[in-house]
PDB file of C-alpha atoms in Angstrom:
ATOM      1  CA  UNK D1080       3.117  17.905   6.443  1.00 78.00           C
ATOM      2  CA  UNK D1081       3.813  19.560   3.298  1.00 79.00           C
ATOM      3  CA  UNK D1082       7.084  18.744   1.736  1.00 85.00           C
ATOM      4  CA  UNK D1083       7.560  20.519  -1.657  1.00 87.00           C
ATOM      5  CA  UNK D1084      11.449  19.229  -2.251  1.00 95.00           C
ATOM      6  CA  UNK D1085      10.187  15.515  -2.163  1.00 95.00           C
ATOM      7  CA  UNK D1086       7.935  16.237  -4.724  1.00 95.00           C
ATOM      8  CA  UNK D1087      10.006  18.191  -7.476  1.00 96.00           C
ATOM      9  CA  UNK D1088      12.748  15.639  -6.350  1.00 96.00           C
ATOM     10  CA  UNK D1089      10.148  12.381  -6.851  1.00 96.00           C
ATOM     11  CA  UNK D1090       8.864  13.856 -10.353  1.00 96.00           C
ATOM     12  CA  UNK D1091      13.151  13.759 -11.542  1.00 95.00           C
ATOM     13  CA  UNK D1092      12.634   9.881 -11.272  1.00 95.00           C
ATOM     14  CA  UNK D1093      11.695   8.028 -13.958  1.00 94.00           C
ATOM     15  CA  UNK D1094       9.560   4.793 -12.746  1.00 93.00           C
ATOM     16  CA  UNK D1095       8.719   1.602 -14.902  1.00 90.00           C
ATOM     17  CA  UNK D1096       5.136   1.425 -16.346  1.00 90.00           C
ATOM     18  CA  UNK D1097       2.581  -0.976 -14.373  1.00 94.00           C
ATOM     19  CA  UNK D1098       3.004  -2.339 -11.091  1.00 96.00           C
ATOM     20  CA  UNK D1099       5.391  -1.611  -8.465  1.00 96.00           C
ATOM     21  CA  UNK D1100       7.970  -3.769  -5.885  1.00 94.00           C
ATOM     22  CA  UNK D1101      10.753  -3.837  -4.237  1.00 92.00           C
ATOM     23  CA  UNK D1102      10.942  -0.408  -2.540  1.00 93.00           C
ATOM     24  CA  UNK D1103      14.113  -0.676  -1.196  1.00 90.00           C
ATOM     25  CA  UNK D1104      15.487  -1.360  -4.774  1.00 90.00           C
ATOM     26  CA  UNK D1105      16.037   0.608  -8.899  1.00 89.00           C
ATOM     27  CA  UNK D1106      14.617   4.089  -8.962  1.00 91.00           C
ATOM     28  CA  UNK D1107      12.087   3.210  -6.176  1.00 93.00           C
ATOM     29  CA  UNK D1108      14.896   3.567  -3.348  1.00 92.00           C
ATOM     30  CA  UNK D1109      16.053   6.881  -3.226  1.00 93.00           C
ATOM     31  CA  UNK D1110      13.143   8.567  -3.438  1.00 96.00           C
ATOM     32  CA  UNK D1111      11.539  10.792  -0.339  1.00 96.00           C
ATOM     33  CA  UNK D1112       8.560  10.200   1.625  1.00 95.00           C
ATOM     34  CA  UNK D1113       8.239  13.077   4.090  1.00 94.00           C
ATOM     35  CA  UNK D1114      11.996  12.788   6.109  1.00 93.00           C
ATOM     36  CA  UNK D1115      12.467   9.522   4.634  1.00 95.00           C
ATOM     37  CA  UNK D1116      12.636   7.584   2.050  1.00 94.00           C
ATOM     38  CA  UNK D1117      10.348   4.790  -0.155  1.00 95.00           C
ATOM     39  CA  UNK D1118      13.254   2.568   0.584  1.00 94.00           C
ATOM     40  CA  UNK D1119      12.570   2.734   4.180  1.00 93.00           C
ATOM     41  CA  UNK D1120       8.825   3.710   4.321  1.00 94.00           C
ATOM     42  CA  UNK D1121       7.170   4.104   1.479  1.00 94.00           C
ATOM     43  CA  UNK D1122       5.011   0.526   1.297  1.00 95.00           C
ATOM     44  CA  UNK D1123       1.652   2.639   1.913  1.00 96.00           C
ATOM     45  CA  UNK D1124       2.337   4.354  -1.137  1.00 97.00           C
ATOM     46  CA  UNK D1125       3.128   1.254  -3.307  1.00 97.00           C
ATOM     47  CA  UNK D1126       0.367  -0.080  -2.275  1.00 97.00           C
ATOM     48  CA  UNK D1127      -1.775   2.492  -3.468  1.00 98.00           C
ATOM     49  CA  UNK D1128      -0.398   3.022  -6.295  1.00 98.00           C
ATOM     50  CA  UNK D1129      -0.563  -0.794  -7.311  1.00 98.00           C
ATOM     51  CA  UNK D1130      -4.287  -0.579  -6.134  1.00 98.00           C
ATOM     52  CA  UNK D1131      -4.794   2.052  -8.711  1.00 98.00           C
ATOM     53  CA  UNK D1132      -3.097   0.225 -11.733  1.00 98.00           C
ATOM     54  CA  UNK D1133      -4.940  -2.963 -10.887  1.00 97.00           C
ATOM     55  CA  UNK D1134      -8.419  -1.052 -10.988  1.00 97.00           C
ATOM     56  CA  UNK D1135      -7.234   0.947 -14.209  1.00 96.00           C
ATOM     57  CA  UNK D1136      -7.084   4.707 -12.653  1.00 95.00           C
ATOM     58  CA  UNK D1137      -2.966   5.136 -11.980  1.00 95.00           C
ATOM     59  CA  UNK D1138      -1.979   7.802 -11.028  1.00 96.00           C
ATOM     60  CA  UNK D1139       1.948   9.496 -10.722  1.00 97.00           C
ATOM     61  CA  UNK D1140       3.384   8.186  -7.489  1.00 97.00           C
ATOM     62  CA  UNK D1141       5.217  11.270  -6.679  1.00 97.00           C
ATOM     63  CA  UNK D1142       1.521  13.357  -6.605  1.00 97.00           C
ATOM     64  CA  UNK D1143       0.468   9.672  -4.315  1.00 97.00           C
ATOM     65  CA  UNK D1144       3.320  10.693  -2.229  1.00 97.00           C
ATOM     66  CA  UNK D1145       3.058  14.056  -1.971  1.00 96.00           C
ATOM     67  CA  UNK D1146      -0.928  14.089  -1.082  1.00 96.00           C
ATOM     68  CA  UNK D1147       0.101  11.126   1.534  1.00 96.00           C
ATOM     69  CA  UNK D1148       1.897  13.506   3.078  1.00 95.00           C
ATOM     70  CA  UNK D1149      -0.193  15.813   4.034  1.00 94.00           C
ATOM     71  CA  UNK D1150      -2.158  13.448   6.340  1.00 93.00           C
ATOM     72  CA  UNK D1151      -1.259   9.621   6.176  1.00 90.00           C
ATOM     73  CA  UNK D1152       2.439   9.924   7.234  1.00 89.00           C
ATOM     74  CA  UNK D1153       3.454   9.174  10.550  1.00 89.00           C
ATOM     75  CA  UNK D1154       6.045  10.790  12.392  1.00 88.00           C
ATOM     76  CA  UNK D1155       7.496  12.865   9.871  1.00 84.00           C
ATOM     77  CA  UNK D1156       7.133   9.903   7.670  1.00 82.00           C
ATOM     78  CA  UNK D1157       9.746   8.066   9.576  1.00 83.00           C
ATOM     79  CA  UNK D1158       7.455   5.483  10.427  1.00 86.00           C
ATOM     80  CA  UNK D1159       5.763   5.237   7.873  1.00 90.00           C
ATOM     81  CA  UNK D1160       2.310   5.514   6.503  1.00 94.00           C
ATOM     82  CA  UNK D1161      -0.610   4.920   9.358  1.00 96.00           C
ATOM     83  CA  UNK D1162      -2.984   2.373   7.670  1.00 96.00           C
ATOM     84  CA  UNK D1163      -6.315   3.861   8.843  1.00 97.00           C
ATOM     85  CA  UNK D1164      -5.719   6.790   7.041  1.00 97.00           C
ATOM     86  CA  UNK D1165      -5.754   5.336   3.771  1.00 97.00           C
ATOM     87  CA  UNK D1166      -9.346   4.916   3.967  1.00 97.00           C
ATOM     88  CA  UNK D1167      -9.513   9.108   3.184  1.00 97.00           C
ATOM     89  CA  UNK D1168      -7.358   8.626   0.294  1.00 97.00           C
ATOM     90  CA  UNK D1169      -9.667   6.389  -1.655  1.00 97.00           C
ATOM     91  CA  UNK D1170     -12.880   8.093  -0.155  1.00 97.00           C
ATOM     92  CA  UNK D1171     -11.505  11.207  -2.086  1.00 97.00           C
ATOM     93  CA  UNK D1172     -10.487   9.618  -5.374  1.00 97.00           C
ATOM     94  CA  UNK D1173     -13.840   7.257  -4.800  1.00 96.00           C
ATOM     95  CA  UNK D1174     -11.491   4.096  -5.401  1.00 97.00           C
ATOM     96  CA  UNK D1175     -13.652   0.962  -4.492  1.00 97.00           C
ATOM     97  CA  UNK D1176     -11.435   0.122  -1.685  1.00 97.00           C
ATOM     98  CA  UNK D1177     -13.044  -0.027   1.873  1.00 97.00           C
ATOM     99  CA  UNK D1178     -11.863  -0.659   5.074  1.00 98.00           C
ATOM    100  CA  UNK D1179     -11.990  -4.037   6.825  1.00 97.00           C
ATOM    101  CA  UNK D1180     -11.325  -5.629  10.088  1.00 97.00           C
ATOM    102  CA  UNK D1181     -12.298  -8.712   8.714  1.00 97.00           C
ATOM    103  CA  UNK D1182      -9.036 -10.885   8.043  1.00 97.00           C
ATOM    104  CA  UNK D1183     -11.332 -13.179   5.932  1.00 96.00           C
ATOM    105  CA  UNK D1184     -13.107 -10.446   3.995  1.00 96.00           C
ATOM    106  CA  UNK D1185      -9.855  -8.669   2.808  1.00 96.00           C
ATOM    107  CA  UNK D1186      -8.005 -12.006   1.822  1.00 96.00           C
ATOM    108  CA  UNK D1187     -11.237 -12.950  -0.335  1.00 95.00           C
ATOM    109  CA  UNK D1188     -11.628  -9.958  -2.164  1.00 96.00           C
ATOM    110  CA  UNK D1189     -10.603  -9.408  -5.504  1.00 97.00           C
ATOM    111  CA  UNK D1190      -8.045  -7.036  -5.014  1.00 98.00           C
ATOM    112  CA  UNK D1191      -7.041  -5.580  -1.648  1.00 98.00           C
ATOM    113  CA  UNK D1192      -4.784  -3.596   0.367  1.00 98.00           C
ATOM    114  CA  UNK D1193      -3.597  -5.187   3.777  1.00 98.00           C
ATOM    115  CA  UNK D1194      -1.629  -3.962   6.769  1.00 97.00           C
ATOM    116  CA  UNK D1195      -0.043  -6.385   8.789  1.00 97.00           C
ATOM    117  CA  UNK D1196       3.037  -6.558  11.928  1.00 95.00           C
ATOM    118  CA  UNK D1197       5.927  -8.059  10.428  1.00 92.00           C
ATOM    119  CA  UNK D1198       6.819  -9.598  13.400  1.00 90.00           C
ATOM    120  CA  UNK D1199       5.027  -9.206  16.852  1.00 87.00           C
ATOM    121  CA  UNK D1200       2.044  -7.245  17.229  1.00 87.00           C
ATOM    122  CA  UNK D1201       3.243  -3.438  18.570  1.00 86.00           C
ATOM    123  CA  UNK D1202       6.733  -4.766  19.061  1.00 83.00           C
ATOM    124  CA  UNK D1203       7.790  -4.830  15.238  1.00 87.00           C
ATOM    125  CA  UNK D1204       7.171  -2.591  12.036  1.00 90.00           C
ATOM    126  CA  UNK D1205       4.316  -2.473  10.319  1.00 94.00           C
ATOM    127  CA  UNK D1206       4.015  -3.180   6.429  1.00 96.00           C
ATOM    128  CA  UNK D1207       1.444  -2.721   3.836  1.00 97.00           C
ATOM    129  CA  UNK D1208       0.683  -4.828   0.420  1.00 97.00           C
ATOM    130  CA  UNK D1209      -1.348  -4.723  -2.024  1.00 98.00           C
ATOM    131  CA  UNK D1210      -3.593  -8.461  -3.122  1.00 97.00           C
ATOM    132  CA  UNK D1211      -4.813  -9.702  -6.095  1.00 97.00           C
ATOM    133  CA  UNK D1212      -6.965 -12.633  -6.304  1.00 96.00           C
ATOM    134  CA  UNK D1213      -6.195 -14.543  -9.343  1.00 96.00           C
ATOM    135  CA  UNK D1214      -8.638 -16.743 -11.309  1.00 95.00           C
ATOM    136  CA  UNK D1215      -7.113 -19.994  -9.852  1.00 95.00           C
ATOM    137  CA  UNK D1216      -8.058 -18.730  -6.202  1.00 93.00           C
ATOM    138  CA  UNK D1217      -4.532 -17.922  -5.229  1.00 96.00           C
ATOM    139  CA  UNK D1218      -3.317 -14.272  -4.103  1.00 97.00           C
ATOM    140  CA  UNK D1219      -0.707 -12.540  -6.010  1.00 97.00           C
ATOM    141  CA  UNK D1220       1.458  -9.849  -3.401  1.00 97.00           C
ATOM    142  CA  UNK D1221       2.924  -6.479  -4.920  1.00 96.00           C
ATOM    143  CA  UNK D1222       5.869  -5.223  -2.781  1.00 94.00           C
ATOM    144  CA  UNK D1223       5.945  -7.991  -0.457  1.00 93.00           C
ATOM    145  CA  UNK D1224       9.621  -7.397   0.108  1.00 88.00           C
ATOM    146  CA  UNK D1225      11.125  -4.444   0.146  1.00 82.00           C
ATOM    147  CA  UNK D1226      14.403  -5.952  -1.402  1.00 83.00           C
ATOM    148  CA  UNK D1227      12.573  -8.010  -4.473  1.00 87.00           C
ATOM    149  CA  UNK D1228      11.588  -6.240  -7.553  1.00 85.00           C
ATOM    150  CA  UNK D1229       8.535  -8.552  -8.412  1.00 87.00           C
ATOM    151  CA  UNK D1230       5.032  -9.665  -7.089  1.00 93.00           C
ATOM    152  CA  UNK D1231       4.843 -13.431  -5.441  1.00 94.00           C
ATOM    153  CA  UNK D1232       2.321 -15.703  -5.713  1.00 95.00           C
ATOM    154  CA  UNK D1233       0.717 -17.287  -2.704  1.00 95.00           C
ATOM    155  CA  UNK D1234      -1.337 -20.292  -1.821  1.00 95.00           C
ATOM    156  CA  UNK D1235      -2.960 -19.163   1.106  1.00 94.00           C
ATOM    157  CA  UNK D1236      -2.931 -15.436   2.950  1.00 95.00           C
ATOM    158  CA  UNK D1237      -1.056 -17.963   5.987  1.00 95.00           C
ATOM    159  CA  UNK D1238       2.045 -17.330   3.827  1.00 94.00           C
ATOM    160  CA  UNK D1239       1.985 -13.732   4.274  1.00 94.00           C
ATOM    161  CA  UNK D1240       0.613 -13.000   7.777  1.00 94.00           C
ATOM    162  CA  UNK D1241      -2.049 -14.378  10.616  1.00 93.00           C
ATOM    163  CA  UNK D1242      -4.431 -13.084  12.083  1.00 94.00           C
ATOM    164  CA  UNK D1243      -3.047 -12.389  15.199  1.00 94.00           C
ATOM    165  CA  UNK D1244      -0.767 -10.298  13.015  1.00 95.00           C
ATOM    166  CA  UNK D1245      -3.797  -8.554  10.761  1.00 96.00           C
ATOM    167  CA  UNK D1246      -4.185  -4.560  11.689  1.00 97.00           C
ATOM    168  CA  UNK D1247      -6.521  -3.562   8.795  1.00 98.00           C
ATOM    169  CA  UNK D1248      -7.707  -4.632   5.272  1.00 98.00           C
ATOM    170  CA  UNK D1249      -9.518  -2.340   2.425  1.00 98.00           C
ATOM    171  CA  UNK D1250     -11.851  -5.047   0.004  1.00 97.00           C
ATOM    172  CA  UNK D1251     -12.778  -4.112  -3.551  1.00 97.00           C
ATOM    173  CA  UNK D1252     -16.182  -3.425  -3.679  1.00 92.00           C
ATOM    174  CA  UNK D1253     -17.394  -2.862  -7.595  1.00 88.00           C
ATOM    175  CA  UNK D1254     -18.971   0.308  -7.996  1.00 76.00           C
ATOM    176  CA  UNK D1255     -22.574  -0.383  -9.077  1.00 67.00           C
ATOM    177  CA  UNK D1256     -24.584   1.719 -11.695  1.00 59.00           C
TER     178      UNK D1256
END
């Protein structure tokens, strides 16, 4: 749904440069995502956004937002961004990002975006994160809390989520010319 008050009210915040965390904290917190806010359901957005620094194309998160919203929220944005539909939002900005079922494949790409139950499968919110894999093989996590302003580093993807847990991945796959 088009909401034109979230946007002119998103653009009046002013956000730190680089990557994003902590949604429910700072600037991040207040702002709207369809009838809610990023404090409450905004990590779809972070993790694009974070995608897009990390791959050196960012992009205002209030225009992220507000395109989000036309298709990727889910009801009303009170629950959220629905994972699958992130897959149209780097289709149409041709980000390298595609989508995975493959638990393996996403946690040993590059950089990734995963969705994942917090809890139990269907029974529990959903949240999604943006990976990095770093040089030394571990994964660095943007916005892995909503209540933590910075990125944690992690020896395995067991210390974020298991499989059972896994709903979709999107792996980096290097555009070749």
């Amino acid at each position: 749904m088009y909401w034109p008050k979230n946007y002119k009210h998103n653009c009046r915040v002013e956000l730190p440069e680089g990557y994003l965390n902590g949604q429910g904290v700072g600037a991040l917190a207040p702002m709207r995502y369809g009838l809610s806010t990023v404090a409450h359901s905004g990590c779809g957005t972070l993790a694009v956004y974070n995608a897009l620094v990390a791959l050196g194309r960012p992009a205002p998160l209030p225009k992220i937002i507000r395109e989000l919203e036309l298709y990727a929220e889910s009801f009303f944005g009170l629950l959220g961004t629905v994972p699958f539909f992130l897959a149209v939002y780097f289709r149409r900005h041709k980000v390298p990002l595609h989508m995975t079922f493959s638990y393996r494949r996403t946690f040993r790409s590059r950089y990734a975006v995963a969705a994942y139950w917090t809890k139990r499968p269907f029974f529990s919110g959903a949240h999604v994160v943006f990976l990095e894999r770093l040089p030394s093989g571990r994964l660095r996590v943007y916005n892995r809390y909503s209540n933590r302003g910075c990125a944690y580093e992690l020896a395995s993807p067991e210390e974020l989520t298991t499989r059972a847990r896994f709903i979709v991945g999107y792996e980096y796959r290097p555009e070749r010319k």
